[in-house]
Tab-separated table of N, CA, C and O in Angstrom:
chain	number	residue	atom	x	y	z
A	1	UNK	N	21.676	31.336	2.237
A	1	UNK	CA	21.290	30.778	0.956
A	1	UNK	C	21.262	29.237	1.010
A	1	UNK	O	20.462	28.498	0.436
A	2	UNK	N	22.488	28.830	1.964
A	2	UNK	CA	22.262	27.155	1.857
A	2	UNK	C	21.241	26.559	2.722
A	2	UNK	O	21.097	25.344	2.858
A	3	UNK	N	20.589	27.392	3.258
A	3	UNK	CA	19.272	27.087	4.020
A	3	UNK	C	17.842	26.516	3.156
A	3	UNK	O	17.066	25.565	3.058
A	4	UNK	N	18.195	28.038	2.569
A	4	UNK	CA	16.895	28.032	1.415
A	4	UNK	C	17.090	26.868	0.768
A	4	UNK	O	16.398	25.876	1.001
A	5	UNK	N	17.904	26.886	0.030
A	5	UNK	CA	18.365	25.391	-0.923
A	5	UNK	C	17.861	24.172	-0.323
A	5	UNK	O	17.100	23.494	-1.013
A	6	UNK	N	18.078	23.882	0.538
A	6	UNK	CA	17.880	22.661	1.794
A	6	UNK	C	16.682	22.225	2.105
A	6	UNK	O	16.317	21.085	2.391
A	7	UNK	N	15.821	23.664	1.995
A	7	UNK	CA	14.432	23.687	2.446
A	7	UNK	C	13.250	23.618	0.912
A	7	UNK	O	12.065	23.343	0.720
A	8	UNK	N	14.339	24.014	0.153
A	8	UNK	CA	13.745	23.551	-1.223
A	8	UNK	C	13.651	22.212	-1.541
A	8	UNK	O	12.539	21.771	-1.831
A	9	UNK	N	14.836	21.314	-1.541
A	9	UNK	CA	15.090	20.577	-1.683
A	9	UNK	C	13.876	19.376	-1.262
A	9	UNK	O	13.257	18.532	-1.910
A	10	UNK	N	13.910	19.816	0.242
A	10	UNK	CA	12.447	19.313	1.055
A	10	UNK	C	11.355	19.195	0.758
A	10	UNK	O	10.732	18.148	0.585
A	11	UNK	N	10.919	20.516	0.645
A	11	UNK	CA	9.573	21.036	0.100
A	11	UNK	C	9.666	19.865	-1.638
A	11	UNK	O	8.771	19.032	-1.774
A	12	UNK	N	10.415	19.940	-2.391
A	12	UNK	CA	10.427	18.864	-3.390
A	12	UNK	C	10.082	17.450	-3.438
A	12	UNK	O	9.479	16.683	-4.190
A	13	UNK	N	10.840	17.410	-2.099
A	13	UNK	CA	11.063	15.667	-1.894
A	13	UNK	C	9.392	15.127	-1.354
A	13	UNK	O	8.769	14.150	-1.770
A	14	UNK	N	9.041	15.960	-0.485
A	14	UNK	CA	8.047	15.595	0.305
A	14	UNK	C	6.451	16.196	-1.062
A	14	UNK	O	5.285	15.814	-0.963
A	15	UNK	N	6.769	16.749	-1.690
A	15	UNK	CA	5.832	16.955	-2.885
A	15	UNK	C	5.681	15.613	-3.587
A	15	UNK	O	4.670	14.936	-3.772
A	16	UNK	N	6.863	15.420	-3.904
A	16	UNK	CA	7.009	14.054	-4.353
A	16	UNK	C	6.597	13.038	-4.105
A	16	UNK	O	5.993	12.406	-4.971
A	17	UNK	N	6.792	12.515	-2.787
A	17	UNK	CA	6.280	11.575	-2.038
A	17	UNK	C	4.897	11.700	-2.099
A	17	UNK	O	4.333	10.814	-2.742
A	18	UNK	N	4.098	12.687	-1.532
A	18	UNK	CA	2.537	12.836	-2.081
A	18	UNK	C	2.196	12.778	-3.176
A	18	UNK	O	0.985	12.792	-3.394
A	19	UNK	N	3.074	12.696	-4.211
A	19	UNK	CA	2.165	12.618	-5.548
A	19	UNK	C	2.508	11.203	-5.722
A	19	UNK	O	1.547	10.725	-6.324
A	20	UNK	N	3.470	10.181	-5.488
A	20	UNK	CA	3.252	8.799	-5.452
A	20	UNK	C	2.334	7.856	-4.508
A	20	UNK	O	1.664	6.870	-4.817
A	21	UNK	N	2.569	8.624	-2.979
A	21	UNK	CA	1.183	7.821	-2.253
A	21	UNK	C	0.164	8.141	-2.767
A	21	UNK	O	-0.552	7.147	-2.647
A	22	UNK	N	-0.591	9.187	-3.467
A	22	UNK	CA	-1.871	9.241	-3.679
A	22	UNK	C	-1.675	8.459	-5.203
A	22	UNK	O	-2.757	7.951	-5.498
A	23	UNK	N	-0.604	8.193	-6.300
A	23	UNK	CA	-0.931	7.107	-7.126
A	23	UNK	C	-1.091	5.843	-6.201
A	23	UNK	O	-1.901	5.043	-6.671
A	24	UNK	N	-0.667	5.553	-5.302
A	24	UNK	CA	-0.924	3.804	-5.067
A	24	UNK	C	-2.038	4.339	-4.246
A	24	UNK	O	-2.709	3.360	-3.918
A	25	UNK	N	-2.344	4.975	-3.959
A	25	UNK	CA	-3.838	4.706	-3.008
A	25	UNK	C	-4.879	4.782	-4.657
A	25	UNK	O	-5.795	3.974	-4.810
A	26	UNK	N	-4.591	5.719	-5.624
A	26	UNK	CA	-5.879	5.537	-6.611
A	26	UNK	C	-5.530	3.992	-6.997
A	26	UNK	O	-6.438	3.165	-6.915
A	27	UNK	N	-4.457	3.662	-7.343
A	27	UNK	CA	-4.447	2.196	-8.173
A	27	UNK	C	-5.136	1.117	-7.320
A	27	UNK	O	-5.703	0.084	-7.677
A	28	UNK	N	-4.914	1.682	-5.988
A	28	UNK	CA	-5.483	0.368	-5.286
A	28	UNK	C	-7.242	0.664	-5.181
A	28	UNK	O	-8.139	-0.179	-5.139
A	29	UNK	N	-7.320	1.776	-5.163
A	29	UNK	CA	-8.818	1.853	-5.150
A	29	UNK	C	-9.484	1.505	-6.750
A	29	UNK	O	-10.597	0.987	-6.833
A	30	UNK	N	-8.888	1.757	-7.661
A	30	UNK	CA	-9.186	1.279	-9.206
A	30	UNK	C	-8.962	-0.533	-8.700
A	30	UNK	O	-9.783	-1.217	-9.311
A	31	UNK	N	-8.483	-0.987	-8.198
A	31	UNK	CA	-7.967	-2.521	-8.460
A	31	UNK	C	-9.503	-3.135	-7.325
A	31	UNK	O	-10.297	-3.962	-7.776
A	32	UNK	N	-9.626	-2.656	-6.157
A	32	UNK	CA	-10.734	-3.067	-5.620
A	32	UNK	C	-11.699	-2.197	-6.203
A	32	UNK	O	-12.559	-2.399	-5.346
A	33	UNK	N	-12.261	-1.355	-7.013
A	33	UNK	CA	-13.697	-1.032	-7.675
A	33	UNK	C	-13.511	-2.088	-8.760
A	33	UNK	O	-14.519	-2.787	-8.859
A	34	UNK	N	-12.730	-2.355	-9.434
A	34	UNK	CA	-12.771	-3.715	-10.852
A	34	UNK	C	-12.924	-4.996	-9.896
A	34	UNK	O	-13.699	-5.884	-10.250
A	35	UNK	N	-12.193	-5.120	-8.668
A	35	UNK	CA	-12.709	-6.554	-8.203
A	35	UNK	C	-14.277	-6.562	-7.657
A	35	UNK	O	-14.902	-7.621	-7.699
A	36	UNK	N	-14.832	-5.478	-7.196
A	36	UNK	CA	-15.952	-5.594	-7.249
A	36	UNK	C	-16.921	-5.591	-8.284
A	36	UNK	O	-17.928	-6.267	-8.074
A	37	UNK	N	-16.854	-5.124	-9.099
A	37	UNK	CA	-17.549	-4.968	-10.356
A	37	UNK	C	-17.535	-6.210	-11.299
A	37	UNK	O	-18.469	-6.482	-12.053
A	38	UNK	N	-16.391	-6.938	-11.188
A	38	UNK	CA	-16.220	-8.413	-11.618
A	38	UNK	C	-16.892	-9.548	-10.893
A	38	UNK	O	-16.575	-10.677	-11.265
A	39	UNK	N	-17.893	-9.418	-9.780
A	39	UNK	CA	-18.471	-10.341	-8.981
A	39	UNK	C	-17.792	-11.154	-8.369
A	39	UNK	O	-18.337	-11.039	-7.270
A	40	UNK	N	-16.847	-12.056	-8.191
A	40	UNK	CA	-16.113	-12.537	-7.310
A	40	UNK	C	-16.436	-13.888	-7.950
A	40	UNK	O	-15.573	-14.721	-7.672
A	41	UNK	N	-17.618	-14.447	-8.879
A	41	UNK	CA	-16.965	-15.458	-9.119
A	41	UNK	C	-15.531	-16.166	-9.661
A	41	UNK	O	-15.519	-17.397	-9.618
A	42	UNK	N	-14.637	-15.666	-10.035
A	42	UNK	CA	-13.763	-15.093	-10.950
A	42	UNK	C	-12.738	-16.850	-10.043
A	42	UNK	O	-13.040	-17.553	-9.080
A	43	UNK	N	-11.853	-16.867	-10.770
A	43	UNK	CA	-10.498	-18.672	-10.397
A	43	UNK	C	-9.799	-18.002	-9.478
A	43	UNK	O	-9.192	-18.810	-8.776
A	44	UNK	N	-9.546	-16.555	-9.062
A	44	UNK	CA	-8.691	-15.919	-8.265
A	44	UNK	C	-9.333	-15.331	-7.240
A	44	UNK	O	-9.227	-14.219	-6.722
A	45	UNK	N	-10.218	-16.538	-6.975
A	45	UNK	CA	-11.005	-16.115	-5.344
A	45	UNK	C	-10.035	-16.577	-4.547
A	45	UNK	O	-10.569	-16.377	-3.456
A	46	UNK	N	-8.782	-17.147	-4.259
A	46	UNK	CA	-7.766	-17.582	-3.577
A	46	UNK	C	-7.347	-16.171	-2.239
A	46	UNK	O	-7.797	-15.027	-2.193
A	47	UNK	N	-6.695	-16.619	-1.630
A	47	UNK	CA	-6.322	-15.308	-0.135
A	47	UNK	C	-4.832	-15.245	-0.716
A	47	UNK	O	-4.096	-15.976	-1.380
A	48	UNK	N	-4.792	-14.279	-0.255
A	48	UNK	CA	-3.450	-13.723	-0.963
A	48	UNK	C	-2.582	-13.023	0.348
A	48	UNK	O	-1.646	-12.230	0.243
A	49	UNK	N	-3.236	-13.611	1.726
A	49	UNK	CA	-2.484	-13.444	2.626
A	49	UNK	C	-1.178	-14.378	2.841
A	49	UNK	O	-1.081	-15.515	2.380
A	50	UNK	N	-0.103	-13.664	3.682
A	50	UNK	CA	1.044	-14.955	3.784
A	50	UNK	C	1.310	-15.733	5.049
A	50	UNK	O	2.261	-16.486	5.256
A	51	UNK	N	-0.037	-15.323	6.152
A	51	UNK	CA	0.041	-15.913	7.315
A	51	UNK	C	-0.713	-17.679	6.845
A	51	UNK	O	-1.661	-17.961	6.113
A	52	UNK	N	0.223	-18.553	7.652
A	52	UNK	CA	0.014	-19.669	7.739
A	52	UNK	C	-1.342	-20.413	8.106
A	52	UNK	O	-1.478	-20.824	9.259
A	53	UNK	N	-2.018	-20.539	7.476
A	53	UNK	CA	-3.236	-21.344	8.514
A	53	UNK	C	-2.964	-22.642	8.845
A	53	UNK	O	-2.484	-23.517	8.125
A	54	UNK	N	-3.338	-22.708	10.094
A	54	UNK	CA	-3.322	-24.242	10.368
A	54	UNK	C	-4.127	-24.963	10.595
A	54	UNK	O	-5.050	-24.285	11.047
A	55	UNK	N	-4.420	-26.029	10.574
A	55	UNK	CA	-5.186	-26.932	10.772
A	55	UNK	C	-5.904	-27.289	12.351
A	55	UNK	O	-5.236	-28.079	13.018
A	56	UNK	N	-7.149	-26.799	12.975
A	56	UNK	CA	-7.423	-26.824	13.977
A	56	UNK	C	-7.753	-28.453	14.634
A	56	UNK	O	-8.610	-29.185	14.140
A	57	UNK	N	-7.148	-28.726	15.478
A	57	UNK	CA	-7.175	-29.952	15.778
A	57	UNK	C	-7.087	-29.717	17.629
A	57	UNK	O	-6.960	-28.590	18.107
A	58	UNK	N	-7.144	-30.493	18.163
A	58	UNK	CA	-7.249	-30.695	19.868
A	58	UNK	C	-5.989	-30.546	20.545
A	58	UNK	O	-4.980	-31.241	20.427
A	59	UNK	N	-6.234	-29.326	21.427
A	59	UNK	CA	-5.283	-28.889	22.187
A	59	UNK	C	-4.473	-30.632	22.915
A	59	UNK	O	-5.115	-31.657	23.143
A	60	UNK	N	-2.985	-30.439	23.116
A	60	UNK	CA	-2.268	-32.100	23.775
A	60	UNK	C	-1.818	-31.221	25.478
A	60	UNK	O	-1.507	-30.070	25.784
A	61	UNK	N	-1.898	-31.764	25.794
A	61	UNK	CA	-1.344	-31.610	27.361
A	61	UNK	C	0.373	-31.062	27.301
A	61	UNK	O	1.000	-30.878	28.344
């Protein structure tokens, strides 16, 4: 019996988990169909990445 329980428990958890990844995969697909549909001229054309760019300048010895 404490098997079953265990394996319920599972079968729950992992139900679960699929019904929240497939909300953030729709929200994110709702969030890029409105950014497309808004044309991109929009003040929040900014990168919203957090890698550093740097400034390309001439390799020094």
């Amino acid at each position: 019996m404490y098997e079953y329980e265990l394996q319920q428990l599972r079968t729950s958890d992992l139900i679960r988990r699929a019904d929240h990844a497939r909300l953030v995969r729709e929200a994110a697909r709702a969030r890029r169909a409105a950014r497309q549909e808004g044309g991109g001229d929009s003040a929040e054309h900014e990168s919203h990445s957090r890698r550093f760019r740097r400034l390309r300048s001439a390799r020094t010895a």
